[in-house]
mmCIF file of C-alpha atoms in Angstrom:
data_model
loop_
_atom_site.group_PDB
_atom_site.id
_atom_site.type_symbol
_atom_site.label_atom_id
_atom_site.label_comp_id
_atom_site.label_asym_id
_atom_site.label_seq_id
_atom_site.Cartn_x
_atom_site.Cartn_y
_atom_site.Cartn_z
ATOM 1 C CA GLU B 180 94.860 84.375 111.171
ATOM 2 C CA ILE B 181 94.175 82.263 114.161
ATOM 3 C CA SER B 182 90.811 80.552 114.402
ATOM 4 C CA THR B 183 89.115 80.964 117.692
ATOM 5 C CA LEU B 184 87.149 77.791 116.939
ATOM 6 C CA ASN B 185 89.777 75.153 116.225
ATOM 7 C CA GLY B 186 93.005 77.023 116.992
ATOM 8 C CA LYS B 187 94.298 76.732 113.532
ATOM 9 C CA ILE B 188 96.702 79.266 111.934
ATOM 10 C CA SER B 189 96.157 80.234 108.342
ATOM 11 C CA SER B 190 97.989 82.871 106.175
ATOM 12 C CA SER B 191 96.990 84.865 103.181
ATOM 13 C CA PRO B 192 98.644 87.790 101.119
ATOM 14 C CA TYR B 193 97.973 91.182 102.667
ATOM 15 C CA PHE B 194 98.710 92.937 99.337
ATOM 16 C CA SER B 195 99.760 91.908 95.813
ATOM 17 C CA ILE B 196 101.287 94.547 93.415
ATOM 18 C CA GLU B 197 100.277 92.333 90.563
ATOM 19 C CA ASN B 198 96.525 92.505 91.473
ATOM 20 C CA THR B 199 96.391 96.273 91.243
ATOM 21 C CA PHE B 200 96.903 96.464 87.499
ATOM 22 C CA ASP B 201 93.287 96.059 86.458
ATOM 23 C CA LYS B 202 92.616 99.031 84.321
ATOM 24 C CA LYS B 203 89.120 99.394 85.368
ATOM 25 C CA ILE B 204 89.152 103.003 86.586
ATOM 26 C CA ASN B 205 86.229 105.073 85.145
ATOM 27 C CA LEU B 206 86.145 108.249 87.198
ATOM 28 C CA ASN B 207 87.621 111.716 86.159
ATOM 29 C CA LYS B 208 91.343 110.773 86.588
ATOM 30 C CA LYS B 209 92.780 114.271 87.274
ATOM 31 C CA GLU B 210 90.022 115.030 89.810
ATOM 32 C CA GLY B 211 90.300 111.605 91.264
ATOM 33 C CA LEU B 212 94.067 111.909 91.726
ATOM 34 C CA ASN B 213 93.666 115.336 93.355
ATOM 35 C CA GLN B 214 91.101 114.040 95.855
ATOM 36 C CA LEU B 215 93.300 111.085 96.746
ATOM 37 C CA MET B 216 96.342 113.276 97.186
ATOM 38 C CA GLU B 217 94.413 115.552 99.527
ATOM 39 C CA GLU B 218 93.263 112.727 101.626
ATOM 40 C CA ILE B 219 96.476 110.958 101.678
ATOM 41 C CA ILE B 220 98.558 114.077 102.622
ATOM 42 C CA SER B 221 96.187 115.033 105.299
ATOM 43 C CA SER B 222 96.256 111.658 106.865
ATOM 44 C CA ARG B 223 100.200 111.280 106.538
ATOM 45 C CA SER B 224 100.490 114.742 108.140
ATOM 46 C CA ILE B 225 98.746 113.807 111.476
ATOM 47 C CA SER B 226 101.407 113.931 114.094
ATOM 48 C CA ASP B 227 101.638 114.765 117.688
ATOM 49 C CA VAL B 228 105.355 115.686 117.229
ATOM 50 C CA PRO B 229 107.015 118.329 115.087
ATOM 51 C CA LEU B 230 106.672 117.431 111.316
ATOM 52 C CA GLY B 231 108.520 118.601 108.299
ATOM 53 C CA SER B 232 109.265 117.804 104.633
ATOM 54 C CA LEU B 233 112.053 116.793 102.391
ATOM 55 C CA LEU B 234 112.171 118.979 99.270
ATOM 56 C CA SER B 235 114.214 118.426 96.042
ATOM 57 C CA GLY B 236 113.017 120.973 93.699
ATOM 58 C CA GLY B 237 111.365 118.309 91.594
ATOM 59 C CA ILE B 238 107.544 117.847 91.076
ATOM 60 C CA ASP B 239 106.899 115.027 93.539
ATOM 61 C CA SER B 240 108.198 116.649 96.717
ATOM 62 C CA SER B 241 107.026 120.072 95.517
ATOM 63 C CA LEU B 242 103.449 118.488 95.208
ATOM 64 C CA LEU B 243 103.590 117.024 98.742
ATOM 65 C CA LEU B 244 104.436 120.458 100.096
ATOM 66 C CA SER B 245 101.738 122.200 98.116
ATOM 67 C CA TYR B 246 99.084 119.776 99.840
ATOM 68 C CA MET B 247 100.801 120.297 103.287
ATOM 69 C CA ALA B 248 100.516 124.149 102.812
ATOM 70 C CA LYS B 249 96.733 123.656 102.065
ATOM 71 C CA ASP B 250 96.151 121.495 105.281
ATOM 72 C CA ASN B 251 94.545 123.757 107.905
ATOM 73 C CA THR B 252 96.134 121.788 110.774
ATOM 74 C CA LEU B 253 99.665 122.778 109.781
ATOM 75 C CA ASN B 254 100.633 126.387 110.497
ATOM 76 C CA GLU B 255 104.331 125.957 110.178
ATOM 77 C CA ILE B 256 106.337 123.725 107.728
ATOM 78 C CA THR B 257 110.128 123.371 107.581
ATOM 79 C CA CYS B 258 111.599 121.820 104.451
ATOM 80 C CA TYR B 259 114.951 120.196 104.092
ATOM 81 C CA PHE B 260 117.014 120.497 100.872
ATOM 82 C CA SER B 261 120.431 118.743 99.963
ATOM 83 C CA ASP B 262 122.496 121.136 97.775
ATOM 84 C CA VAL B 263 125.676 120.442 95.778
ATOM 85 C CA LYS B 264 128.986 122.558 95.178
ATOM 86 C CA ASN B 265 128.492 122.297 91.340
ATOM 87 C CA LYS B 266 126.068 125.108 90.743
ATOM 88 C CA LYS B 267 125.293 123.729 87.203
ATOM 89 C CA LYS B 268 123.653 120.734 88.962
ATOM 90 C CA SER B 269 122.027 122.610 91.843
ATOM 91 C CA GLU B 270 118.301 122.530 92.156
ATOM 92 C CA LEU B 271 118.189 125.261 94.956
ATOM 93 C CA ASN B 272 116.598 127.997 92.746
ATOM 94 C CA ASP B 273 113.824 125.552 91.987
ATOM 95 C CA ALA B 274 113.299 124.663 95.604
ATOM 96 C CA LEU B 275 113.320 128.370 96.416
ATOM 97 C CA SER B 276 110.632 129.172 93.676
ATOM 98 C CA VAL B 277 108.347 126.442 95.091
ATOM 99 C CA ILE B 278 108.657 128.008 98.632
ATOM 100 C CA ASN B 279 108.006 131.480 97.373
ATOM 101 C CA PHE B 280 105.145 130.332 95.199
ATOM 102 C CA LEU B 281 103.391 128.517 98.114
ATOM 103 C CA LYS B 282 104.030 131.396 100.467
ATOM 104 C CA LYS B 283 102.132 133.669 98.214
ATOM 105 C CA LYS B 284 99.163 131.200 97.856
ATOM 106 C CA ASN B 285 99.106 130.507 101.609
ATOM 107 C CA LYS B 286 99.907 133.790 103.266
ATOM 108 C CA ASN B 287 98.930 132.508 106.582
ATOM 109 C CA LYS B 288 101.427 129.711 106.643
ATOM 110 C CA ARG B 289 105.149 129.898 107.627
ATOM 111 C CA ILE B 290 107.120 127.791 105.219
ATOM 112 C CA LYS B 291 110.934 127.676 105.718
ATOM 113 C CA LEU B 292 113.757 125.990 103.742
ATOM 114 C CA LYS B 293 116.929 124.851 105.369
ATOM 115 C CA SER B 294 119.570 123.845 102.819
ATOM 116 C CA LYS B 295 122.686 121.724 103.619
ATOM 117 C CA ILE B 296 125.758 120.942 101.533
ATOM 118 C CA ASN B 297 128.545 118.349 102.081
ATOM 119 C CA ASP B 298 132.130 118.872 101.790
ATOM 120 C CA PHE B 299 134.387 115.717 100.933
ATOM 121 C CA SER B 300 135.434 115.137 104.467
ATOM 122 C CA ASN B 301 131.878 115.568 105.977
ATOM 123 C CA TYR B 302 130.652 113.209 103.121
ATOM 124 C CA MET B 303 133.242 110.625 103.945
ATOM 125 C CA ASP B 304 132.352 110.700 107.718
ATOM 126 C CA LEU B 305 128.631 110.347 106.792
ATOM 127 C CA LEU B 306 129.342 107.475 104.317
ATOM 128 C CA ILE B 307 131.021 105.452 107.137
ATOM 129 C CA LYS B 308 128.191 106.119 109.455
ATOM 130 C CA THR B 309 125.722 105.153 106.768
ATOM 131 C CA THR B 310 127.859 102.005 105.935
ATOM 132 C CA TRP B 311 127.754 100.979 109.766
ATOM 133 C CA ALA B 312 123.954 101.594 109.965
ATOM 134 C CA PHE B 313 123.250 99.711 106.883
ATOM 135 C CA ASP B 314 125.667 96.790 107.563
ATOM 136 C CA GLU B 315 126.295 96.427 103.873
ATOM 137 C CA PRO B 316 127.903 98.480 100.932
ATOM 138 C CA VAL B 317 125.986 101.669 100.294
ATOM 139 C CA HIS B 318 123.900 101.354 97.126
ATOM 140 C CA PHE B 319 123.376 104.977 96.274
ATOM 141 C CA GLY B 320 126.002 107.773 96.233
ATOM 142 C CA ASN B 321 123.470 110.378 97.494
ATOM 143 C CA SER B 322 122.896 108.289 100.704
ATOM 144 C CA PRO B 323 125.281 110.411 102.938
ATOM 145 C CA ASP B 324 123.703 113.460 101.537
ATOM 146 C CA LEU B 325 120.171 112.283 102.635
ATOM 147 C CA LEU B 326 121.615 111.372 106.171
ATOM 148 C CA ASN B 327 123.077 115.062 106.219
ATOM 149 C CA ILE B 328 119.663 116.714 105.882
ATOM 150 C CA VAL B 329 117.756 114.247 107.772
ATOM 151 C CA ASN B 330 120.215 114.693 110.765
ATOM 152 C CA GLN B 331 119.721 118.366 110.535
ATOM 153 C CA ALA B 332 116.070 117.852 110.750
ATOM 154 C CA SER B 333 116.627 115.625 113.735
ATOM 155 C CA GLN B 334 118.699 118.474 115.400
ATOM 156 C CA ASP B 335 115.894 120.940 114.825
ATOM 157 C CA GLY B 336 113.582 118.666 116.744
ATOM 158 C CA ILE B 337 111.724 117.352 113.920
ATOM 159 C CA LYS B 338 110.428 113.723 114.407
ATOM 160 C CA VAL B 339 108.464 113.057 111.211
ATOM 161 C CA LEU B 340 109.536 113.942 107.639
ATOM 162 C CA LEU B 341 107.247 113.451 104.446
ATOM 163 C CA SER B 342 109.115 112.138 101.295
ATOM 164 C CA GLY B 343 108.236 112.007 97.571
ATOM 165 C CA GLU B 344 109.615 108.492 97.344
ATOM 166 C CA GLY B 345 107.475 106.135 95.237
ATOM 167 C CA SER B 346 106.066 108.555 92.755
ATOM 168 C CA ASP B 347 108.519 107.666 89.945
ATOM 169 C CA GLU B 348 107.690 103.988 90.349
ATOM 170 C CA LEU B 349 103.850 104.720 90.094
ATOM 171 C CA PHE B 350 103.831 107.266 87.296
ATOM 172 C CA PHE B 351 106.679 106.043 84.910
ATOM 173 C CA GLY B 352 108.991 108.659 86.019
ATOM 174 C CA TYR B 353 112.484 107.207 85.312
ATOM 175 C CA ASP B 354 114.476 107.411 82.365
ATOM 176 C CA ARG B 355 115.363 103.556 82.590
ATOM 177 C CA MET B 356 111.542 102.962 82.100
ATOM 178 C CA VAL B 357 111.710 104.941 78.870
ATOM 179 C CA ARG B 358 114.760 103.079 77.728
ATOM 180 C CA ALA B 359 113.226 99.831 78.586
ATOM 181 C CA LEU B 360 110.027 100.585 76.678
ATOM 182 C CA ASP B 361 112.015 101.803 73.564
ATOM 183 C CA PHE B 362 114.122 98.637 73.856
ATOM 184 C CA SER B 363 111.214 96.414 73.864
ATOM 185 C CA LYS B 364 110.102 97.950 70.523
ATOM 186 C CA LYS B 365 113.326 97.401 68.848
ATOM 187 C CA ASN B 366 114.085 93.928 70.425
ATOM 188 C CA LYS B 367 111.460 91.219 70.390
ATOM 189 C CA SER B 368 113.741 88.683 72.394
ATOM 190 C CA LYS B 369 112.138 88.231 75.808
ATOM 191 C CA LYS B 370 115.657 87.255 77.295
ATOM 192 C CA LEU B 371 117.169 90.504 76.103
ATOM 193 C CA LEU B 372 114.093 92.399 77.606
ATOM 194 C CA MET B 373 114.586 90.683 80.982
ATOM 195 C CA GLU B 374 118.217 91.505 81.005
ATOM 196 C CA GLU B 375 117.321 95.231 80.162
ATOM 197 C CA LEU B 376 114.925 95.254 83.116
ATOM 198 C CA TYR B 377 117.201 93.345 85.533
ATOM 199 C CA PHE B 378 120.512 95.217 84.690
ATOM 200 C CA GLY B 379 119.295 98.617 83.675
ATOM 201 C CA GLY B 380 122.154 101.123 83.170
ATOM 202 C CA GLY B 381 124.566 98.501 84.541
ATOM 203 C CA LYS B 382 124.471 96.229 81.475
ATOM 204 C CA HIS B 383 127.769 97.625 80.135
ATOM 205 C CA SER B 384 129.537 96.669 83.352
ATOM 206 C CA ILE B 385 128.538 92.892 83.273
ATOM 207 C CA GLU B 386 131.706 91.606 81.668
ATOM 208 C CA PHE B 387 133.899 93.694 84.147
ATOM 209 C CA VAL B 388 132.070 92.252 87.171
ATOM 210 C CA LYS B 389 132.553 88.593 85.709
ATOM 211 C CA LYS B 390 136.374 89.261 85.449
ATOM 212 C CA LEU B 391 136.371 90.569 89.037
ATOM 213 C CA CYS B 392 134.238 87.783 90.519
ATOM 214 C CA GLY B 393 135.395 84.850 88.560
ATOM 215 C CA PRO B 394 133.237 82.261 86.710
ATOM 216 C CA LYS B 395 131.701 80.538 89.817
ATOM 217 C CA ASN B 396 129.410 83.441 90.780
ATOM 218 C CA GLN B 397 125.784 82.598 90.517
ATOM 219 C CA GLY B 398 124.657 86.050 89.478
ATOM 220 C CA ARG B 399 121.126 86.520 88.279
ATOM 221 C CA LYS B 400 120.292 82.870 88.620
ATOM 222 C CA SER B 401 120.109 83.061 92.338
ATOM 223 C CA SER B 402 118.172 86.256 92.330
ATOM 224 C CA ALA B 403 114.389 86.534 93.276
ATOM 225 C CA SER B 404 113.799 89.279 90.895
ATOM 226 C CA TRP B 405 115.272 87.219 88.019
ATOM 227 C CA HIS B 406 113.121 84.311 88.909
ATOM 228 C CA TRP B 407 110.047 86.539 88.897
ATOM 229 C CA LEU B 408 110.957 87.908 85.579
ATOM 230 C CA GLU B 409 111.250 84.427 84.154
ATOM 231 C CA LYS B 410 107.773 83.601 85.598
ATOM 232 C CA ASN B 411 106.032 86.739 84.469
ATOM 233 C CA ILE B 412 107.731 88.007 81.150
ATOM 234 C CA ASN B 413 104.863 86.589 79.012
ATOM 235 C CA LYS B 414 102.108 87.218 81.489
ATOM 236 C CA TYR B 415 101.940 91.031 81.443
ATOM 237 C CA SER B 416 102.102 93.781 78.906
ATOM 238 C CA ILE B 417 105.565 95.460 78.616
ATOM 239 C CA ASP B 418 104.585 98.796 80.363
ATOM 240 C CA ASP B 419 102.906 96.987 83.279
ATOM 241 C CA LEU B 420 106.017 94.637 83.471
ATOM 242 C CA ILE B 421 108.314 97.703 83.724
ATOM 243 C CA LEU B 422 106.285 99.346 86.512
ATOM 244 C CA MET B 423 105.768 96.172 88.391
ATOM 245 C CA PHE B 424 109.282 95.016 88.381
ATOM 246 C CA SER B 425 110.382 98.571 89.655
ATOM 247 C CA GLN B 426 107.792 98.663 92.425
ATOM 248 C CA LYS B 427 108.353 95.058 93.580
ATOM 249 C CA PHE B 428 112.164 94.964 93.470
ATOM 250 C CA ARG B 429 113.914 98.464 92.866
ATOM 251 C CA LEU B 430 111.812 100.479 95.101
ATOM 252 C CA GLN B 431 112.537 98.251 98.168
ATOM 253 C CA THR B 432 116.160 99.299 98.201
ATOM 254 C CA LEU B 433 115.197 103.100 98.224
ATOM 255 C CA LEU B 434 112.688 102.410 101.154
ATOM 256 C CA GLN B 435 115.194 100.379 103.010
ATOM 257 C CA ARG B 436 117.816 103.205 102.641
ATOM 258 C CA GLN B 437 115.234 105.883 103.696
ATOM 259 C CA ASP B 438 113.984 103.966 106.690
ATOM 260 C CA ARG B 439 117.438 103.244 108.053
ATOM 261 C CA VAL B 440 118.550 106.726 107.437
ATOM 262 C CA GLY B 441 115.527 108.015 109.417
ATOM 263 C CA MET B 442 116.010 105.490 112.274
ATOM 264 C CA LEU B 443 119.661 106.416 112.486
ATOM 265 C CA CYS B 444 118.621 109.879 113.382
ATOM 266 C CA GLY B 445 115.697 108.858 115.589
ATOM 267 C CA LEU B 446 113.205 110.162 112.956
ATOM 268 C CA GLU B 447 110.382 108.801 110.926
ATOM 269 C CA ILE B 448 110.188 109.242 107.146
ATOM 270 C CA ARG B 449 106.765 108.765 105.549
ATOM 271 C CA SER B 450 106.106 108.052 101.885
ATOM 272 C CA PRO B 451 102.371 109.324 101.054
ATOM 273 C CA PHE B 452 102.822 108.245 97.333
ATOM 274 C CA LEU B 453 102.867 104.630 98.679
ATOM 275 C CA SER B 454 99.324 104.777 100.350
ATOM 276 C CA GLN B 455 97.665 101.633 99.187
ATOM 277 C CA ASN B 456 94.809 103.499 97.737
ATOM 278 C CA LEU B 457 97.086 105.726 95.531
ATOM 279 C CA VAL B 458 99.017 102.654 94.429
ATOM 280 C CA LYS B 459 95.878 100.854 93.226
ATOM 281 C CA PHE B 460 94.678 104.206 91.500
ATOM 282 C CA ALA B 461 98.091 104.633 89.706
ATOM 283 C CA ASN B 462 98.422 101.053 88.755
ATOM 284 C CA SER B 463 94.830 101.203 87.293
ATOM 285 C CA LEU B 464 95.854 103.882 84.862
ATOM 286 C CA LYS B 465 96.982 103.079 81.232
ATOM 287 C CA ILE B 466 100.313 103.877 80.013
ATOM 288 C CA LYS B 467 98.928 106.690 77.894
ATOM 289 C CA ASP B 468 97.787 108.445 81.122
ATOM 290 C CA LYS B 469 101.482 108.575 82.440
ATOM 291 C CA PHE B 470 103.809 108.793 79.424
ATOM 292 C CA ILE B 471 103.712 110.435 75.869
ATOM 293 C CA THR B 472 106.074 108.462 73.605
ATOM 294 C CA LYS B 473 106.689 111.336 71.011
ATOM 295 C CA SER B 474 107.750 113.936 73.535
ATOM 296 C CA LYS B 475 109.090 111.474 76.159
ATOM 297 C CA THR B 476 106.859 113.159 78.861
ATOM 298 C CA THR B 477 106.834 111.086 82.026
ATOM 299 C CA LYS B 478 104.401 111.275 84.942
ATOM 300 C CA LEU B 479 101.846 112.942 82.581
ATOM 301 C CA ILE B 480 98.716 112.796 84.694
ATOM 302 C CA LEU B 481 100.609 114.048 87.834
ATOM 303 C CA LYS B 482 101.847 117.116 85.757
ATOM 304 C CA LEU B 483 98.370 117.689 84.177
ATOM 305 C CA MET B 484 96.742 117.701 87.489
ATOM 306 C CA ALA B 485 99.440 120.008 89.107
ATOM 307 C CA GLU B 486 99.018 122.511 86.113
ATOM 308 C CA ASP B 487 95.155 122.256 86.197
ATOM 309 C CA LYS B 488 95.097 122.974 90.063
ATOM 310 C CA LYS B 489 97.903 125.395 90.032
ATOM 311 C CA LEU B 490 99.646 123.489 92.692
ATOM 312 C CA VAL B 491 103.299 124.295 91.750
ATOM 313 C CA PRO B 492 105.090 126.712 89.632
ATOM 314 C CA ASN B 493 104.810 125.898 85.881
ATOM 315 C CA LYS B 494 108.632 125.673 85.517
ATOM 316 C CA ILE B 495 108.699 122.805 88.123
ATOM 317 C CA ILE B 496 105.930 120.845 86.000
ATOM 318 C CA LYS B 497 107.909 121.369 82.742
ATOM 319 C CA LYS B 498 111.459 120.839 83.874
ATOM 320 C CA GLN B 499 113.173 117.660 83.081
ATOM 321 C CA LYS B 500 113.775 115.093 86.031
ATOM 322 C CA ILE B 501 117.217 115.585 87.400
ATOM 323 C CA GLY B 502 117.062 113.304 90.635
ATOM 324 C CA PHE B 503 118.832 113.605 93.860
ATOM 325 C CA ASN B 504 122.110 115.348 93.070
ATOM 326 C CA SER B 505 125.262 114.537 94.854
ATOM 327 C CA ASP B 506 128.866 115.834 94.420
ATOM 328 C CA ILE B 507 130.174 112.431 94.606
ATOM 329 C CA ALA B 508 129.362 112.280 90.822
ATOM 330 C CA ASP B 509 132.078 114.799 90.411
ATOM 331 C CA TRP B 510 134.533 113.443 93.026
ATOM 332 C CA LEU B 511 134.377 110.051 91.127
ATOM 333 C CA ARG B 512 136.372 111.655 88.423
ATOM 334 C CA GLU B 513 138.965 113.342 90.578
ATOM 335 C CA ASP B 514 142.614 112.197 91.197
ATOM 336 C CA ARG B 515 141.959 112.402 95.042
ATOM 337 C CA LEU B 516 139.384 109.669 94.823
ATOM 338 C CA ARG B 517 141.327 107.712 92.305
ATOM 339 C CA ASN B 518 144.318 107.490 94.603
ATOM 340 C CA PHE B 519 142.112 106.761 97.596
ATOM 341 C CA LEU B 520 140.439 103.877 95.873
ATOM 342 C CA LYS B 521 143.611 102.403 94.634
ATOM 343 C CA ASP B 522 145.195 102.559 98.028
ATOM 344 C CA MET B 523 142.325 100.422 99.329
ATOM 345 C CA VAL B 524 142.298 98.034 96.365
ATOM 346 C CA CYS B 525 146.221 97.587 96.559
ATOM 347 C CA ASP B 526 145.927 96.906 100.308
ATOM 348 C CA LYS B 527 146.844 93.475 101.244
ATOM 349 C CA LYS B 528 143.902 93.520 103.782
ATOM 350 C CA GLY B 529 141.517 94.955 101.077
ATOM 351 C CA PHE B 530 138.431 93.124 99.897
ATOM 352 C CA PHE B 531 139.522 92.830 96.208
ATOM 353 C CA ASN B 532 143.036 91.738 97.064
ATOM 354 C CA GLY B 533 141.699 89.223 99.647
ATOM 355 C CA TYR B 534 138.663 87.857 97.992
ATOM 356 C CA LEU B 535 138.383 88.880 94.404
ATOM 357 C CA ASP B 536 140.928 89.870 91.646
ATOM 358 C CA GLY B 537 143.037 92.933 92.868
ATOM 359 C CA LYS B 538 144.846 93.381 89.582
ATOM 360 C CA LYS B 539 141.556 93.322 87.568
ATOM 361 C CA ALA B 540 140.206 95.847 90.030
ATOM 362 C CA GLN B 541 143.144 98.110 89.330
ATOM 363 C CA GLN B 542 142.680 97.940 85.590
ATOM 364 C CA ILE B 543 138.953 98.929 85.870
ATOM 365 C CA ILE B 544 140.050 102.030 88.085
ATOM 366 C CA ASN B 545 142.508 103.090 85.619
ATOM 367 C CA LEU B 546 140.047 102.611 82.497
ATOM 368 C CA HIS B 547 137.525 104.892 84.339
ATOM 369 C CA PHE B 548 139.926 107.756 85.702
ATOM 370 C CA ASP B 549 141.830 107.812 82.426
ATOM 371 C CA LYS B 550 138.234 108.431 80.720
ATOM 372 C CA LYS B 551 138.547 105.383 78.489
ATOM 373 C CA LYS B 552 135.373 104.015 79.849
ATOM 374 C CA ARG B 553 132.609 105.583 81.795
ATOM 375 C CA LEU B 554 132.239 103.170 84.790
ATOM 376 C CA ASP B 555 130.799 105.417 87.476
ATOM 377 C CA THR B 556 128.372 103.009 88.972
ATOM 378 C CA LEU B 557 130.838 100.159 89.047
ATOM 379 C CA VAL B 558 133.525 102.194 90.524
ATOM 380 C CA TRP B 559 131.216 103.645 93.127
ATOM 381 C CA SER B 560 130.292 100.076 94.043
ATOM 382 C CA MET B 561 133.860 98.931 94.314
ATOM 383 C CA PHE B 562 134.617 102.107 96.595
ATOM 384 C CA THR B 563 131.658 101.246 98.909
ATOM 385 C CA LEU B 564 132.615 97.541 99.046
ATOM 386 C CA GLU B 565 136.050 98.351 100.282
ATOM 387 C CA ILE B 566 134.623 100.906 102.683
ATOM 388 C CA TRP B 567 132.091 98.382 104.085
ATOM 389 C CA HIS B 568 134.985 95.811 104.337
ATOM 390 C CA ARG B 569 136.794 98.003 106.635
ATOM 391 C CA VAL B 570 133.664 99.342 108.616
ATOM 392 C CA CYS B 571 131.881 96.173 109.202
ATOM 393 C CA GLY B 572 134.542 93.416 108.354
ATOM 394 C CA GLU B 573 138.414 93.445 108.228
ATOM 395 C CA GLY B 574 140.973 95.969 107.382
ATOM 396 C CA GLU B 575 141.588 99.467 108.673
ATOM 397 C CA LEU B 576 140.450 103.038 107.793
ATOM 398 C CA ASN B 577 143.521 104.734 109.215
ATOM 399 C CA PHE B 578 144.792 105.987 105.818
ATOM 400 C CA LEU B 579 141.424 107.846 105.263
ATOM 401 C CA LYS B 580 143.002 110.769 107.045
ATOM 402 C CA LYS B 581 145.430 111.149 104.087
ATOM 403 C CA TYR B 582 142.512 112.024 101.712
ATOM 404 C CA VAL B 583 140.006 114.137 103.961
#
């Protein structure tokens, strides 16, 4: 703020996640959530350019579409779905069931679904474009798949897409949250709990990373998120701590990815679940409103409201969370990718040979592809590090043609 009286400049926090966990909510929770969702989706659907929606077949994006279909200002909605070749993992049938369900409920609305699927060659092309746009190694294996459908929306003339990002962070939706809560009940050590929150599913790769990077790396000690945990580990309840950490530190990577993919296609992606009012509402709820320990049911209040208001098919409410699927999960176990990665790691101009330990990197690749250790996330990180090194730094991508 700038004072008009003395010209002095002062600053104050606009918003604090920590201050939203006050547990003072008294209203009817399901009805309150429903009213908030109606208001938020309506306000986020205001656009003077063509608007669409991302649809996954899960409850979050399905709920967004349900509220969009109820909005009288929207007569036509196009949804974009990323499919996979592995039909055992495909959620296409779930997405179609949502579309058909909402068409029956809203007969005056035109709701369309456009599905896109990546082959390996197109995926690699999009990975390179994503790497260039991010100017850093790509964190998530499904980022090229997101770019694939957002690019399709852009080609269709869509300028705004709604996304279900943020719901899991608000309503205790991730498996890692359940694991951390279970871990806290079995382990009273605060340091071990901090490591569980900080590393998550990557804990089993720590020793491999140390061998790759050498003893001089700072690791967690130089991280703002680790410092935050050190400061707050004794300040909040475990369930609040899990949600706070996810909202403050893990979510920002997803939002950065979403924003950069959208901007790469000249398109805005909005996240209605991250409305300030909804964040305050969700964080005011108790853990029992979001999670049932015995049945491991996550996002409880969201599911109860959806069932009570008949917003989406029951099978969508009851299905287990799958997440944003990508065929890269299967390709990371194929010889084609093994040979591709080994070629990059063995390359004298490669990142691991030039800056880290190339021999250790080869050992990790062999352990993974020989199925002696499951190191999907680590191997993916090594792969995208080498890609980034060539796209934004040194080295060449000429031998890519050999594999695509």
